[in-house]
Amino acid sequence: MAMSIANQVATARSDIFTFGVLLGIVYIAIQRVWRNWRFQNFAKAHKCEIPPHTRNILPWGIDRMWQMIQLTNRGGDIMESVIMPSFRSTGWNFQSSGLFGAEPLFISDPDNLRAVFATNFSDYGVESLRLGAFGFMVGKCIFTTDGPFWEHSRSLFRPHFATGQLGNLDATEKAVQDLLTAIPAHSSQAWTQEFDLQPLFLRFTLDSGTDFLFGVNVNSQLGAIASSSPDQAVDYVSSVAADAVRGEMNFSEAFHLASVEVTKRAKLQSLYWLANSKKAQRAVAYLQTFIDHLAAMETPSPNHHESAPEKEGEDVPKKFTLLAALAKDAHNPIELRDQVLFALVASRDTTAAMLSWMFLMLAKHPPVFQHLRSAILSDFGSSSSSSCPDARSKPITINGLKKCQYLQHVMLETLRLYPPGPLNSRVAVRDTVLPTGGGHDGKSPIAVREGTVLNLCVYATQRRADIWGKDVLEFRPERWMNRRRSDWTFLPFSGGPRTCLG
């Protein structure tokens, strides 16, 4: 009898579970039908047409994703191997197949970029895309969030980037001198042997960045020179912070490991979790502990009171650091750490990338190099010709660098061909519209469904012959002599409210 009742109860539970599952499936199906009907009416009301679609061999674009994973593992060029061929064959705005039925959009039209970055800014977000991939290293910060937290983060940073503190080139000068020291000298000739500049540029931006952000130059450039002494390579504060970490790596090594892992995660998009090595996790833990230690030195305790100057009228200015400035408003130590760590990532990688590409272009284009050298000697002089008063070096200032026109043109042309952020992403937070790219002629609006990922390819925009001319792939700084740089055809640092602060 008891067994019969137990069987009946089990059967009833099974029936209830089955009914619940079926009810859930029906609910999801009805909801999907209703959303499709609503979206179709939305598209019709805005006179939208479907954009061109790329062709894939396997469903869900698995073949495309596998190609990108292979390229990522061997350090290949995804832009030129995968994305640009699709733009050239399909059109400057197209839709693609993604995992689990997703249909991401790829756009490079300036009008569409303006709509996403600025005009319809509130229709798009980044948090669901970035927090998983980039949060691995920089946590919840200005780069990985939307809404009120992003607005709060923006308000933290903006005042400090708008002040004259960025015009102080002392830390930059020291980093430049360290870079020159690190260049391997030839024993018998005036010229150096061949060597790789990129690691030196990465260490240059790391040293100058940590000095500006933390007030601590980690001296990665000098530390990489075998002949440098420990006293020369590491200052006191760096040593204290490193001792607090007690790790098997130094700051430069940890930063490199963590940055490489984040780059892999970003390239893998929704499969970012595949890049999660133990060594990279230790590197991130090292960086976090290092910055936590320095932040603790800047954050006043509850009982702390500003001490008066030792002598009446004495003014002892304290060196500006972004860490100290943010510590006054970011009361959460984890938030402070994440915000400052992202600022270091942004300042180090973008500047080092631009310098690396620029010097490569100068090496490939000797006439441009000679023109630039003459312009710099004319504006700033040369300390190597002290016997000639007119050739002596002149002070290098931010304003002076901005006024050196050919230098500006060379940098702009480098950023055009090799933008530090070649591909940006957004996700639609509601049904919205792009102004162009739909239909057979590509001139009709495109309806964008809520949840659609948009890949904004400024790399493609800045390499379009219909915008820049037939010589679009040539490195020609002279094209900037009479060209505006403030339109939506040139966006090396994004645009709209999320434009790079620095």
PDB file of C-alpha atoms in Angstrom, residues 294-448:
ATOM      1  CA  LEU A 294      50.484  52.053  -2.996  1.00  0.00           C
ATOM      2  CA  ALA A 295      46.820  53.059  -2.604  1.00  0.00           C
ATOM      3  CA  ALA A 296      47.009  52.432   1.135  1.00  0.00           C
ATOM      4  CA  MET A 297      49.867  54.926   1.289  1.00  0.00           C
ATOM      5  CA  GLU A 298      47.711  57.570  -0.429  1.00  0.00           C
ATOM      6  CA  THR A 299      44.384  56.948   1.316  1.00  0.00           C
ATOM      7  CA  PRO A 300      44.146  58.903   4.586  1.00  0.00           C
ATOM      8  CA  SER A 301      42.937  57.070   7.686  1.00  0.00           C
ATOM      9  CA  PRO A 302      39.705  58.265   9.399  1.00  0.00           C
ATOM     10  CA  ASN A 303      41.765  60.026  12.097  1.00  0.00           C
ATOM     11  CA  HIS A 304      44.151  61.637   9.619  1.00  0.00           C
ATOM     12  CA  HIS A 305      44.426  65.411   9.610  1.00  0.00           C
ATOM     13  CA  GLU A 306      46.425  67.528   7.196  1.00  0.00           C
ATOM     14  CA  SER A 307      49.596  68.648   8.920  1.00  0.00           C
ATOM     15  CA  ALA A 308      50.495  72.320   8.853  1.00  0.00           C
ATOM     16  CA  PRO A 309      53.725  73.470   7.223  1.00  0.00           C
ATOM     17  CA  GLU A 310      56.732  73.365   9.501  1.00  0.00           C
ATOM     18  CA  LYS A 311      57.344  77.104   9.063  1.00  0.00           C
ATOM     19  CA  GLU A 312      54.882  79.902   8.619  1.00  0.00           C
ATOM     20  CA  GLY A 313      54.455  80.742   4.960  1.00  0.00           C
ATOM     21  CA  GLU A 314      56.277  77.597   3.851  1.00  0.00           C
ATOM     22  CA  ASP A 315      54.816  76.022   0.740  1.00  0.00           C
ATOM     23  CA  VAL A 316      55.918  72.482   0.005  1.00  0.00           C
ATOM     24  CA  PRO A 317      54.123  71.329  -3.166  1.00  0.00           C
ATOM     25  CA  LYS A 318      53.418  67.642  -3.385  1.00  0.00           C
ATOM     26  CA  LYS A 319      53.895  65.824  -6.689  1.00  0.00           C
ATOM     27  CA  PHE A 320      50.594  65.249  -8.487  1.00  0.00           C
ATOM     28  CA  THR A 321      49.574  61.627  -9.018  1.00  0.00           C
ATOM     29  CA  LEU A 322      46.297  60.355 -10.393  1.00  0.00           C
ATOM     30  CA  LEU A 323      46.169  57.748  -7.636  1.00  0.00           C
ATOM     31  CA  ALA A 324      46.248  60.424  -4.910  1.00  0.00           C
ATOM     32  CA  ALA A 325      43.691  62.558  -6.766  1.00  0.00           C
ATOM     33  CA  LEU A 326      41.231  59.682  -7.215  1.00  0.00           C
ATOM     34  CA  ALA A 327      41.744  58.461  -3.647  1.00  0.00           C
ATOM     35  CA  LYS A 328      39.980  61.592  -2.391  1.00  0.00           C
ATOM     36  CA  ASP A 329      36.716  60.651  -4.147  1.00  0.00           C
ATOM     37  CA  ALA A 330      36.853  56.884  -4.675  1.00  0.00           C
ATOM     38  CA  HIS A 331      36.330  55.693  -1.112  1.00  0.00           C
ATOM     39  CA  ASN A 332      36.083  52.016  -2.110  1.00  0.00           C
ATOM     40  CA  PRO A 333      39.668  50.648  -2.271  1.00  0.00           C
ATOM     41  CA  ILE A 334      38.746  47.984  -4.838  1.00  0.00           C
ATOM     42  CA  GLU A 335      37.153  50.593  -7.111  1.00  0.00           C
ATOM     43  CA  LEU A 336      40.226  52.808  -6.743  1.00  0.00           C
ATOM     44  CA  ARG A 337      42.529  49.918  -7.649  1.00  0.00           C
ATOM     45  CA  ASP A 338      40.501  48.885 -10.701  1.00  0.00           C
ATOM     46  CA  GLN A 339      40.133  52.429 -12.053  1.00  0.00           C
ATOM     47  CA  VAL A 340      43.847  53.201 -11.765  1.00  0.00           C
ATOM     48  CA  LEU A 341      44.900  49.838 -13.185  1.00  0.00           C
ATOM     49  CA  PHE A 342      42.737  50.433 -16.255  1.00  0.00           C
ATOM     50  CA  ALA A 343      44.220  53.907 -16.676  1.00  0.00           C
ATOM     51  CA  LEU A 344      47.663  52.287 -16.743  1.00  0.00           C
ATOM     52  CA  VAL A 345      46.553  49.673 -19.303  1.00  0.00           C
ATOM     53  CA  ALA A 346      45.078  52.375 -21.548  1.00  0.00           C
ATOM     54  CA  SER A 347      48.063  54.718 -21.337  1.00  0.00           C
ATOM     55  CA  ARG A 348      50.671  52.023 -21.805  1.00  0.00           C
ATOM     56  CA  ASP A 349      49.303  49.959 -24.676  1.00  0.00           C
ATOM     57  CA  THR A 350      47.857  52.692 -26.916  1.00  0.00           C
ATOM     58  CA  THR A 351      50.944  54.908 -26.786  1.00  0.00           C
ATOM     59  CA  ALA A 352      53.389  52.028 -27.235  1.00  0.00           C
ATOM     60  CA  ALA A 353      51.386  50.734 -30.209  1.00  0.00           C
ATOM     61  CA  MET A 354      51.364  54.152 -31.876  1.00  0.00           C
ATOM     62  CA  LEU A 355      55.121  54.628 -31.335  1.00  0.00           C
ATOM     63  CA  SER A 356      55.890  51.134 -32.678  1.00  0.00           C
ATOM     64  CA  TRP A 357      53.886  51.645 -35.869  1.00  0.00           C
ATOM     65  CA  MET A 358      55.210  55.178 -36.359  1.00  0.00           C
ATOM     66  CA  PHE A 359      58.857  54.142 -36.180  1.00  0.00           C
ATOM     67  CA  LEU A 360      58.164  51.230 -38.525  1.00  0.00           C
ATOM     68  CA  MET A 361      56.619  53.657 -41.029  1.00  0.00           C
ATOM     69  CA  LEU A 362      59.572  56.035 -40.679  1.00  0.00           C
ATOM     70  CA  ALA A 363      61.976  53.160 -41.337  1.00  0.00           C
ATOM     71  CA  LYS A 364      60.035  52.205 -44.476  1.00  0.00           C
ATOM     72  CA  HIS A 365      59.732  55.811 -45.723  1.00  0.00           C
ATOM     73  CA  PRO A 366      63.142  57.565 -45.516  1.00  0.00           C
ATOM     74  CA  PRO A 367      61.901  60.834 -47.129  1.00  0.00           C
ATOM     75  CA  VAL A 368      59.251  61.154 -44.406  1.00  0.00           C
ATOM     76  CA  PHE A 369      61.895  60.494 -41.760  1.00  0.00           C
ATOM     77  CA  GLN A 370      64.197  63.182 -43.192  1.00  0.00           C
ATOM     78  CA  HIS A 371      61.331  65.687 -43.415  1.00  0.00           C
ATOM     79  CA  LEU A 372      60.315  64.966 -39.809  1.00  0.00           C
ATOM     80  CA  ARG A 373      63.908  65.208 -38.578  1.00  0.00           C
ATOM     81  CA  SER A 374      64.309  68.606 -40.247  1.00  0.00           C
ATOM     82  CA  ALA A 375      61.037  69.844 -38.746  1.00  0.00           C
ATOM     83  CA  ILE A 376      62.032  68.739 -35.236  1.00  0.00           C
ATOM     84  CA  LEU A 377      65.494  70.300 -35.513  1.00  0.00           C
ATOM     85  CA  SER A 378      63.912  73.515 -36.753  1.00  0.00           C
ATOM     86  CA  ASP A 379      61.392  73.671 -33.882  1.00  0.00           C
ATOM     87  CA  PHE A 380      63.469  72.286 -31.011  1.00  0.00           C
ATOM     88  CA  GLY A 381      67.117  72.427 -32.062  1.00  0.00           C
ATOM     89  CA  SER A 382      69.814  69.862 -31.346  1.00  0.00           C
ATOM     90  CA  SER A 383      71.902  69.571 -28.195  1.00  0.00           C
ATOM     91  CA  SER A 384      74.598  67.816 -30.233  1.00  0.00           C
ATOM     92  CA  SER A 385      75.553  71.074 -31.956  1.00  0.00           C
ATOM     93  CA  SER A 386      76.359  73.203 -28.937  1.00  0.00           C
ATOM     94  CA  SER A 387      78.993  75.156 -30.898  1.00  0.00           C
ATOM     95  CA  CYS A 388      76.224  76.725 -32.935  1.00  0.00           C
ATOM     96  CA  PRO A 389      73.953  78.899 -30.730  1.00  0.00           C
ATOM     97  CA  ASP A 390      71.007  78.653 -33.148  1.00  0.00           C
ATOM     98  CA  ALA A 391      71.144  74.865 -33.080  1.00  0.00           C
ATOM     99  CA  ARG A 392      71.085  74.412 -29.336  1.00  0.00           C
ATOM    100  CA  SER A 393      68.112  72.545 -27.919  1.00  0.00           C
ATOM    101  CA  LYS A 394      65.022  74.508 -26.978  1.00  0.00           C
ATOM    102  CA  PRO A 395      62.587  73.573 -24.217  1.00  0.00           C
ATOM    103  CA  ILE A 396      60.141  70.860 -25.270  1.00  0.00           C
ATOM    104  CA  THR A 397      56.610  71.630 -24.071  1.00  0.00           C
ATOM    105  CA  ILE A 398      53.158  70.239 -24.818  1.00  0.00           C
ATOM    106  CA  ASN A 399      52.254  73.409 -26.724  1.00  0.00           C
ATOM    107  CA  GLY A 400      55.503  73.227 -28.665  1.00  0.00           C
ATOM    108  CA  LEU A 401      54.820  69.618 -29.661  1.00  0.00           C
ATOM    109  CA  LYS A 402      51.303  70.542 -30.799  1.00  0.00           C
ATOM    110  CA  LYS A 403      52.656  73.383 -32.944  1.00  0.00           C
ATOM    111  CA  CYS A 404      55.172  71.134 -34.717  1.00  0.00           C
ATOM    112  CA  GLN A 405      52.837  70.503 -37.649  1.00  0.00           C
ATOM    113  CA  TYR A 406      54.704  67.803 -39.511  1.00  0.00           C
ATOM    114  CA  LEU A 407      55.154  65.801 -36.310  1.00  0.00           C
ATOM    115  CA  GLN A 408      51.384  66.028 -35.801  1.00  0.00           C
ATOM    116  CA  HIS A 409      50.759  64.929 -39.397  1.00  0.00           C
ATOM    117  CA  VAL A 410      53.056  61.907 -39.029  1.00  0.00           C
ATOM    118  CA  MET A 411      51.275  60.837 -35.839  1.00  0.00           C
ATOM    119  CA  LEU A 412      47.817  61.344 -37.378  1.00  0.00           C
ATOM    120  CA  GLU A 413      48.730  59.312 -40.447  1.00  0.00           C
ATOM    121  CA  THR A 414      50.064  56.528 -38.207  1.00  0.00           C
ATOM    122  CA  LEU A 415      46.833  56.539 -36.197  1.00  0.00           C
ATOM    123  CA  ARG A 416      44.804  56.468 -39.411  1.00  0.00           C
ATOM    124  CA  LEU A 417      46.445  53.323 -40.751  1.00  0.00           C
ATOM    125  CA  TYR A 418      47.008  51.663 -37.380  1.00  0.00           C
ATOM    126  CA  PRO A 419      44.432  52.897 -34.831  1.00  0.00           C
ATOM    127  CA  PRO A 420      45.083  51.609 -31.283  1.00  0.00           C
ATOM    128  CA  GLY A 421      41.435  50.548 -31.043  1.00  0.00           C
ATOM    129  CA  PRO A 422      40.745  49.076 -34.505  1.00  0.00           C
ATOM    130  CA  LEU A 423      37.526  47.316 -33.485  1.00  0.00           C
ATOM    131  CA  ASN A 424      35.075  48.541 -30.879  1.00  0.00           C
ATOM    132  CA  SER A 425      31.916  46.780 -29.727  1.00  0.00           C
ATOM    133  CA  ARG A 426      28.525  47.765 -28.392  1.00  0.00           C
ATOM    134  CA  VAL A 427      25.333  45.856 -27.612  1.00  0.00           C
ATOM    135  CA  ALA A 428      21.888  47.305 -28.306  1.00  0.00           C
ATOM    136  CA  VAL A 429      19.939  47.719 -25.043  1.00  0.00           C
ATOM    137  CA  ARG A 430      16.688  48.361 -26.932  1.00  0.00           C
ATOM    138  CA  ASP A 431      15.358  48.109 -30.486  1.00  0.00           C
ATOM    139  CA  THR A 432      16.956  50.952 -32.426  1.00  0.00           C
ATOM    140  CA  VAL A 433      17.936  52.112 -35.921  1.00  0.00           C
ATOM    141  CA  LEU A 434      21.134  52.708 -37.865  1.00  0.00           C
ATOM    142  CA  PRO A 435      20.735  55.414 -40.524  1.00  0.00           C
ATOM    143  CA  THR A 436      22.292  53.552 -43.451  1.00  0.00           C
ATOM    144  CA  GLY A 437      23.565  50.199 -44.737  1.00  0.00           C
ATOM    145  CA  GLY A 438      20.321  48.322 -45.495  1.00  0.00           C
ATOM    146  CA  GLY A 439      18.862  47.166 -48.802  1.00  0.00           C
ATOM    147  CA  HIS A 440      20.529  46.205 -52.082  1.00  0.00           C
ATOM    148  CA  ASP A 441      22.115  49.656 -52.481  1.00  0.00           C
ATOM    149  CA  GLY A 442      23.137  49.990 -48.824  1.00  0.00           C
ATOM    150  CA  LYS A 443      21.341  53.318 -48.428  1.00  0.00           C
ATOM    151  CA  SER A 444      18.323  52.301 -46.348  1.00  0.00           C
ATOM    152  CA  PRO A 445      18.201  52.310 -42.523  1.00  0.00           C
ATOM    153  CA  ILE A 446      18.939  49.113 -40.607  1.00  0.00           C
ATOM    154  CA  ALA A 447      16.722  47.962 -37.739  1.00  0.00           C
ATOM    155  CA  VAL A 448      18.836  46.745 -34.799  1.00  0.00           C
TER     156      VAL A 448
END
